[in-house]
C-alpha positions as protocol buffer text, in pm:
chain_id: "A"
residue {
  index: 1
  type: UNK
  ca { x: 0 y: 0 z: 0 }
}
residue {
  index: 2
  type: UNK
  ca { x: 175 y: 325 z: -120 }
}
residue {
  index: 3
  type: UNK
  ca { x: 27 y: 702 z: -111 }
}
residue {
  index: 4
  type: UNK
  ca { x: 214 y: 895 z: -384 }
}
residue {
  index: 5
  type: UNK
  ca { x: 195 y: 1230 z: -250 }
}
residue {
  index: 6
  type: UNK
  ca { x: 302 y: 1557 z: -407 }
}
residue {
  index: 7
  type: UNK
  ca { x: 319 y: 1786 z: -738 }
}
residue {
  index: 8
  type: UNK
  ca { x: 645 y: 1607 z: -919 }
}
residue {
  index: 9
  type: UNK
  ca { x: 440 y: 1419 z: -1158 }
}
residue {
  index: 10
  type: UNK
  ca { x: 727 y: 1343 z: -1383 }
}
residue {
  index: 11
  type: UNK
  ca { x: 888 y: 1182 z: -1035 }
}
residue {
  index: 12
  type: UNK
  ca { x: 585 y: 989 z: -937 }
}
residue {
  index: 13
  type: UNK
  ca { x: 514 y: 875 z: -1306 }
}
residue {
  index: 14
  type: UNK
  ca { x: 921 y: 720 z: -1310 }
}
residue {
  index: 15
  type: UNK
  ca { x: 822 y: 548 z: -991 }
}
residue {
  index: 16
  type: UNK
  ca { x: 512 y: 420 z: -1122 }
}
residue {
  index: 17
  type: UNK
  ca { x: 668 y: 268 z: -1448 }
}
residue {
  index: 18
  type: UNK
  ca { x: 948 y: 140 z: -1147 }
}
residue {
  index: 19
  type: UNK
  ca { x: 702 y: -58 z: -975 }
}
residue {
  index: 20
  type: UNK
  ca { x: 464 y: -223 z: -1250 }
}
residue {
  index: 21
  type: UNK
  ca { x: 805 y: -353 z: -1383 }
}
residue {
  index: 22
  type: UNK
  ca { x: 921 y: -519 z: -1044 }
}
residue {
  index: 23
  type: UNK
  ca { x: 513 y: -650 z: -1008 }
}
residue {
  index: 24
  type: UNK
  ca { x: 400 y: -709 z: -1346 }
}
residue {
  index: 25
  type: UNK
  ca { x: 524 y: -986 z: -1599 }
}
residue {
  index: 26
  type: UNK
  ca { x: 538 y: -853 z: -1921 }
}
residue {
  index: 27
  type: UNK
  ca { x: 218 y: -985 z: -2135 }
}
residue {
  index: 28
  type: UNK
  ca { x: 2 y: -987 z: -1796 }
}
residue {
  index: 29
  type: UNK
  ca { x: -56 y: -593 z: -1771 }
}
residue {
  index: 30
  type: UNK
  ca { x: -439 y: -649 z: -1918 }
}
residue {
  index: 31
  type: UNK
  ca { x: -498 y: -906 z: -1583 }
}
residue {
  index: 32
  type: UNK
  ca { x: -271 y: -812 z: -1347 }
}
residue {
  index: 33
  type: UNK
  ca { x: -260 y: -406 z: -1377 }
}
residue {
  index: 34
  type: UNK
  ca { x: -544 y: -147 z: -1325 }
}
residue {
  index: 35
  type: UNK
  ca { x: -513 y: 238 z: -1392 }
}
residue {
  index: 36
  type: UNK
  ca { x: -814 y: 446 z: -1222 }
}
residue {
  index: 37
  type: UNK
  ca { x: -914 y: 786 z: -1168 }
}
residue {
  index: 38
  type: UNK
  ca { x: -1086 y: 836 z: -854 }
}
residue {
  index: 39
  type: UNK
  ca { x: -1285 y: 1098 z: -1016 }
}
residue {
  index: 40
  type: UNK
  ca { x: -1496 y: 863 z: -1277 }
}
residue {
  index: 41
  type: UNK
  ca { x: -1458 y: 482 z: -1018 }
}
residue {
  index: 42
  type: UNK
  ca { x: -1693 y: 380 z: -799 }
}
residue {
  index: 43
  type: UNK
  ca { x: -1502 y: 331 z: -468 }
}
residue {
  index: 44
  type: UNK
  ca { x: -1665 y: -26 z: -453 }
}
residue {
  index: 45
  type: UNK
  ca { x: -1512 y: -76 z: -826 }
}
residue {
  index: 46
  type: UNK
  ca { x: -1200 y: 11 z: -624 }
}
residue {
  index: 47
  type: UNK
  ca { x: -1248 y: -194 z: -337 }
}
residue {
  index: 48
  type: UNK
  ca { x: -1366 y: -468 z: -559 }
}
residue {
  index: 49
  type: UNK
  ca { x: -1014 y: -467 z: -775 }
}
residue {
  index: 50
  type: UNK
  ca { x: -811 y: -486 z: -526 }
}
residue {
  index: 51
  type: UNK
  ca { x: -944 y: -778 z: -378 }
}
residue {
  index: 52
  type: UNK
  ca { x: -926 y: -1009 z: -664 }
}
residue {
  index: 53
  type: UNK
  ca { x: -673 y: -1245 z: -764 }
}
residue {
  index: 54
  type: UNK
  ca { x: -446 y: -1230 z: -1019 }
}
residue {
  index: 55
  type: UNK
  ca { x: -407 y: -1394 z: -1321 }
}
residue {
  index: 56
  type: UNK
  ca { x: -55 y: -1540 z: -1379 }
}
residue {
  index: 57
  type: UNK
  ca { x: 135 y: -1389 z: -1154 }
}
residue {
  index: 58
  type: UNK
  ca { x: 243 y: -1305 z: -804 }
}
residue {
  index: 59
  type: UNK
  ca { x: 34 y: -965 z: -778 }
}
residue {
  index: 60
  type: UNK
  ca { x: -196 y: -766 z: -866 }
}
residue {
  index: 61
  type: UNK
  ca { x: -91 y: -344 z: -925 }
}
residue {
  index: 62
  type: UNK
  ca { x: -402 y: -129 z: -862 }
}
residue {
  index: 63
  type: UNK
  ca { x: -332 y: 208 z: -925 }
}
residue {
  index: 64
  type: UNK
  ca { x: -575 y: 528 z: -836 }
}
residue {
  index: 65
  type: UNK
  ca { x: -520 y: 878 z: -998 }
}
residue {
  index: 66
  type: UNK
  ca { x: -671 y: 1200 z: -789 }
}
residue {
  index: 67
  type: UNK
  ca { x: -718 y: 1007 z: -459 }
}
residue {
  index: 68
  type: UNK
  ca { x: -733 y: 1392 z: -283 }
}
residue {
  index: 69
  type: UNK
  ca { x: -1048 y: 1452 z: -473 }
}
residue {
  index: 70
  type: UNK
  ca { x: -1237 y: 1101 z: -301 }
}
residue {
  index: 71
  type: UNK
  ca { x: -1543 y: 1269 z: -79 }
}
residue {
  index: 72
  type: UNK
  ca { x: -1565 y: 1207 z: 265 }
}
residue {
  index: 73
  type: UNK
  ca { x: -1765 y: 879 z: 286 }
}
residue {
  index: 74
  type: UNK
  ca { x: -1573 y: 754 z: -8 }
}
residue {
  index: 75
  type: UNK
  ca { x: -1191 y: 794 z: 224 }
}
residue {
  index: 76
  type: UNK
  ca { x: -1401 y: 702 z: 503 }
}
residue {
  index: 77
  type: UNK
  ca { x: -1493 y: 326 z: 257 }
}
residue {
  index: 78
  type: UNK
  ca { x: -1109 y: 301 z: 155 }
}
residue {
  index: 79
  type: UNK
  ca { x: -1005 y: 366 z: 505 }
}
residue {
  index: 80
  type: UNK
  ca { x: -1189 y: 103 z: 655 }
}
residue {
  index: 81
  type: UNK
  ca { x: -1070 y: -166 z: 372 }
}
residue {
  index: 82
  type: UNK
  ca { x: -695 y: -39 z: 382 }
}
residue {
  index: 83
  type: UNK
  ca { x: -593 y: -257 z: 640 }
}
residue {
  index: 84
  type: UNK
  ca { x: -782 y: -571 z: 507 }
}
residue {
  index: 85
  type: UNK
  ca { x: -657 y: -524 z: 151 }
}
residue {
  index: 86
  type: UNK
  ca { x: -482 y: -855 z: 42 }
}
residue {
  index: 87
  type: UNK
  ca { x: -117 y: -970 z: 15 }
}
residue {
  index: 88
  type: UNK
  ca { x: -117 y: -1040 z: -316 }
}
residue {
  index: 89
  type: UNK
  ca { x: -199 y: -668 z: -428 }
}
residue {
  index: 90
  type: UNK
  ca { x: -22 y: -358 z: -437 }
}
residue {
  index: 91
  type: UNK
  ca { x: -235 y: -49 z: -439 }
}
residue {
  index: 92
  type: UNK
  ca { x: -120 y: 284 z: -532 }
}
residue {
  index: 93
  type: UNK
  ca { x: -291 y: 588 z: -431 }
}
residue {
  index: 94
  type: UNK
  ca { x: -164 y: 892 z: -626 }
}
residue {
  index: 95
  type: UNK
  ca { x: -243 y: 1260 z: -469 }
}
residue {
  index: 96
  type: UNK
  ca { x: -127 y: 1580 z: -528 }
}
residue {
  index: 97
  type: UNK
  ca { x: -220 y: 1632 z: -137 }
}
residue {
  index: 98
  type: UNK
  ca { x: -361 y: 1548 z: 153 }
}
residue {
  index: 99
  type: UNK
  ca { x: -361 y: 1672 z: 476 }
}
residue {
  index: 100
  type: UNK
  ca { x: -228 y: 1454 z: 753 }
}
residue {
  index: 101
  type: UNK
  ca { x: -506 y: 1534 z: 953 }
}
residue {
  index: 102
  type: UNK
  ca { x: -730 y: 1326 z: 699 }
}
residue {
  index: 103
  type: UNK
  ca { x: -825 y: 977 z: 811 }
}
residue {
  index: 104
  type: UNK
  ca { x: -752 y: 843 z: 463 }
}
residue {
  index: 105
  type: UNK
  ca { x: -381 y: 973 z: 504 }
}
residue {
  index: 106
  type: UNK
  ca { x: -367 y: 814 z: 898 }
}
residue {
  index: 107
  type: UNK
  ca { x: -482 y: 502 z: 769 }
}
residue {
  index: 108
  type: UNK
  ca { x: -192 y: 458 z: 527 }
}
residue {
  index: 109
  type: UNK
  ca { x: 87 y: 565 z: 730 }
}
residue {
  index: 110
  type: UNK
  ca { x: 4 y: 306 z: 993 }
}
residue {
  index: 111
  type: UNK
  ca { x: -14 y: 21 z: 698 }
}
residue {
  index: 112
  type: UNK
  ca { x: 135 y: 101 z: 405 }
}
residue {
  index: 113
  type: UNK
  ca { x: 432 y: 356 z: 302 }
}
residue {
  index: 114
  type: UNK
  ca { x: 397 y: 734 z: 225 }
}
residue {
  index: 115
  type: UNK
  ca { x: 593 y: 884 z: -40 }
}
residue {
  index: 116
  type: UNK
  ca { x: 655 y: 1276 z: -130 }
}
residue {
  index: 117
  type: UNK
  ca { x: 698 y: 1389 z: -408 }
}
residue {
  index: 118
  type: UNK
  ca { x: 836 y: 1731 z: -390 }
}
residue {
  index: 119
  type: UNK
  ca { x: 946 y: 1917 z: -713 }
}
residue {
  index: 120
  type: UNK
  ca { x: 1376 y: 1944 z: -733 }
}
residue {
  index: 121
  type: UNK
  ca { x: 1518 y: 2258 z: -697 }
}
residue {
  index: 122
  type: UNK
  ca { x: 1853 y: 2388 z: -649 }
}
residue {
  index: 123
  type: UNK
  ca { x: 2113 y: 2099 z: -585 }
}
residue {
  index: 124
  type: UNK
  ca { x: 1851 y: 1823 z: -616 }
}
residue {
  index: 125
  type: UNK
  ca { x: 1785 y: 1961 z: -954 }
}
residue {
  index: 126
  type: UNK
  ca { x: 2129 y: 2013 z: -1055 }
}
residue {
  index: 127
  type: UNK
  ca { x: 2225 y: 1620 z: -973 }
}
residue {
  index: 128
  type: UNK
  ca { x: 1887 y: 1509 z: -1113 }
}
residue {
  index: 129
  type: UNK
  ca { x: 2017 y: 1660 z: -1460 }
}
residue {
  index: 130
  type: UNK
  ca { x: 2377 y: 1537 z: -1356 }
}
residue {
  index: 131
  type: UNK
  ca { x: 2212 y: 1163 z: -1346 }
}
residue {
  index: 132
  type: UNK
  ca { x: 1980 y: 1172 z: -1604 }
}
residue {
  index: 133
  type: UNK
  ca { x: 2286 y: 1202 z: -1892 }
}
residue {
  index: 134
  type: UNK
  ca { x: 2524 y: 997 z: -1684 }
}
residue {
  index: 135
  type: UNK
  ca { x: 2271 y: 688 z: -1740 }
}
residue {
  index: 136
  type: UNK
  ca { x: 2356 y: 825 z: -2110 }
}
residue {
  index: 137
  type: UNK
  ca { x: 2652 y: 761 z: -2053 }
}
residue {
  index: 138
  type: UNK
  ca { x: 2778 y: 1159 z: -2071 }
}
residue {
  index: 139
  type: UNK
  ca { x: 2892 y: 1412 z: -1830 }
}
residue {
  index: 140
  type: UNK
  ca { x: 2765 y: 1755 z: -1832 }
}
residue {
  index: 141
  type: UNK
  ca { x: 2981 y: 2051 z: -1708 }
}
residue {
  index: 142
  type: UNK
  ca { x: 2855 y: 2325 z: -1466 }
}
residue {
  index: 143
  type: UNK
  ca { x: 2783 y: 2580 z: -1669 }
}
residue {
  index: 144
  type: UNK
  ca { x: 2543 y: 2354 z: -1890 }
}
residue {
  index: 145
  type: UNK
  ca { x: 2360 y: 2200 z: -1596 }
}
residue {
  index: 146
  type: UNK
  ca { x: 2321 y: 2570 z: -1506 }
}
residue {
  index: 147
  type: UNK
  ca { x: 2197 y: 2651 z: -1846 }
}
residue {
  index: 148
  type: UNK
  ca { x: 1936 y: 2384 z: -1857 }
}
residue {
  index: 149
  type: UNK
  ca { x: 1805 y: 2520 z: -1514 }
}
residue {
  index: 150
  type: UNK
  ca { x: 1744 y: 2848 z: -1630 }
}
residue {
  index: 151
  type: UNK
  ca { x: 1580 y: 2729 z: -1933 }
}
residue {
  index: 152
  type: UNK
  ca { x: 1365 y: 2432 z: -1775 }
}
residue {
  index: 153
  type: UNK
  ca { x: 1295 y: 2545 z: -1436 }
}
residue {
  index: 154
  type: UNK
  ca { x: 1235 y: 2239 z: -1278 }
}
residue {
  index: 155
  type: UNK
  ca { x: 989 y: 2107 z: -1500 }
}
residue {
  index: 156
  type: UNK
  ca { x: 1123 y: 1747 z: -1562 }
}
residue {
  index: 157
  type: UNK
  ca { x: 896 y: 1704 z: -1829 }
}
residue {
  index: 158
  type: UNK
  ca { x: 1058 y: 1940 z: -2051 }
}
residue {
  index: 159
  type: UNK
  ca { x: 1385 y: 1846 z: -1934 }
}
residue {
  index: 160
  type: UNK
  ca { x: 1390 y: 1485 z: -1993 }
}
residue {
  index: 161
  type: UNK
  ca { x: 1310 y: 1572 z: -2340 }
}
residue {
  index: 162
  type: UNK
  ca { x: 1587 y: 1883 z: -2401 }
}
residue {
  index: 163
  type: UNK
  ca { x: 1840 y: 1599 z: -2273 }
}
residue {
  index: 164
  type: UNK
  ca { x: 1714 y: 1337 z: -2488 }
}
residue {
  index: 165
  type: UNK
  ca { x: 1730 y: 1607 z: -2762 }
}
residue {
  index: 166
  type: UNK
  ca { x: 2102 y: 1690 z: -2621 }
}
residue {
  index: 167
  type: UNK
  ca { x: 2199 y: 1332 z: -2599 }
}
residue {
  index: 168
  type: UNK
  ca { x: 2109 y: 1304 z: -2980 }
}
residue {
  index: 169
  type: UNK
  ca { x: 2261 y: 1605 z: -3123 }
}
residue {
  index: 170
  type: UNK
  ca { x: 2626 y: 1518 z: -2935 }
}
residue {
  index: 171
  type: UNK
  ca { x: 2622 y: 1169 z: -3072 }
}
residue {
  index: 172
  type: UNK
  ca { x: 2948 y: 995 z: -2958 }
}
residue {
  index: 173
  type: UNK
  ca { x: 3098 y: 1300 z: -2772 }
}
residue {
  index: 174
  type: UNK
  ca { x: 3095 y: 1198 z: -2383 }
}
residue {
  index: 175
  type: UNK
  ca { x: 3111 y: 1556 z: -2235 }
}
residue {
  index: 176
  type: UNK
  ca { x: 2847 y: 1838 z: -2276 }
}
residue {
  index: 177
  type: UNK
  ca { x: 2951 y: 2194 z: -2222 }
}
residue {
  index: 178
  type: UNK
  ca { x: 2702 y: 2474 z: -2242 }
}
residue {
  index: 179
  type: UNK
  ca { x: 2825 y: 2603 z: -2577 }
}
C-alpha cells in the first residue's frame, strides 16, 4: 500500500513505471494491472479490484489517480478496507495532497508507506540533470547543468526531453559543455 503524495508528476510517473516492472510480468498488464481515476470509479469498483486475484502472476498493481479529490464517505470506505486489503496486491494511491489530519492519510501511514513527491530545486535539480545524462553515458559541465536550469525550471517534463534532444545532437561525444 503506497500514497504517492506531491506535485512532481514526472517523479511519481518514473516510480510508477518502477514498480509495474518489479510486479508485473510482461504480457500480464491487461490481468494483473489497473489504472483508475478516482474521479470517474466507484469506490466499490475500487475496493472490488483490489481484492481479486491475479491472473498469472504473483500480484496484482491497482493504481488510483486524484485520490485527494475522493469525498468524505468515499476515504471514510477506503479507510476502513486499507488494512484488510490482500497480500497479493499492491495499491497505489496517487495525490497531489492530503492533509495529515485526513483519516484516509492516517490510515496509510500506519499500513502502508507514504511517499513525497516534492518538485527538485537547487542541488537536487542540478544532480537530477547530472544523473539523467550519466545513465547516457555523458557528463555535463557546470555551466550547462546551469543553463538547462534556467531554461527548464524544474519542470522534468521538458527536461527529460531537451536531454534526450542533447543526448542526440552530441552523438558519440561523452562531455556536454554549455556552448
Amino acid at each position: 500500500l503506497y500514497l504517492f503524495i506531491g506535485e512532481a508528476e514526472f517523479i511519481k510517473k518514473e516510480a510508477l513505471e518502477l514498480l509495474t516492472q518489479k510486479l508485473i510480468q510482461p504480457g500480464l498488464e491487461s490481468f494483473n494491472l489497473n489504472y483508475l481515476d478516482a474521479e470517474e470509479t466507484e469506490i466499490a469498483d475500487i475496493i472490488n479490484l483490489a481484492s481479486t486475484v491475479p491472473v498469472g502472476s504473483e500480484r496484482r498493481l491497482v493504481i488510483v489517480k486524484n485520490t485527494h479529490k475522493f469525498e468524505l464517505s468515499e476515504k471514510k470506505q477506503l479507510s476502513d478496507f486499507l488494512p484488510k486489503i490482500a497480500k497479493i496486491t499492491c495499491l497505489v494511491l496517487l495525490a497531489t495532497e492530503l492533509s495529515e489530519k485526513d483519516k484516509l492519510y492516517t490510515t496509510i501511514s500506519n499500513s502502508g508507506v507514504i511517499v513525497q513527491f516534492a518538485d527538485f530545486k537547487g542541488v537536487s535539480l542540478s544532480k537530477w540533470i547530472a544523473e539523467q545524462f550519466a545513465t547516457k553515458k555523458k557528463k555535463i559541465d557546470a555551466g550547462a547543468i546551469k543553463f538547462l536550469e534556467e531554461t527548464g525550471g524544474n519542470n522534468l517534463n521538458l527536461l527529460s526531453r531537451e536531454i534526450e534532444k542533447i543526448v542526440t545532437y552530441i552523438g558519440e561525444r561523452e562531455n556536454i559543455k554549455k556552448e
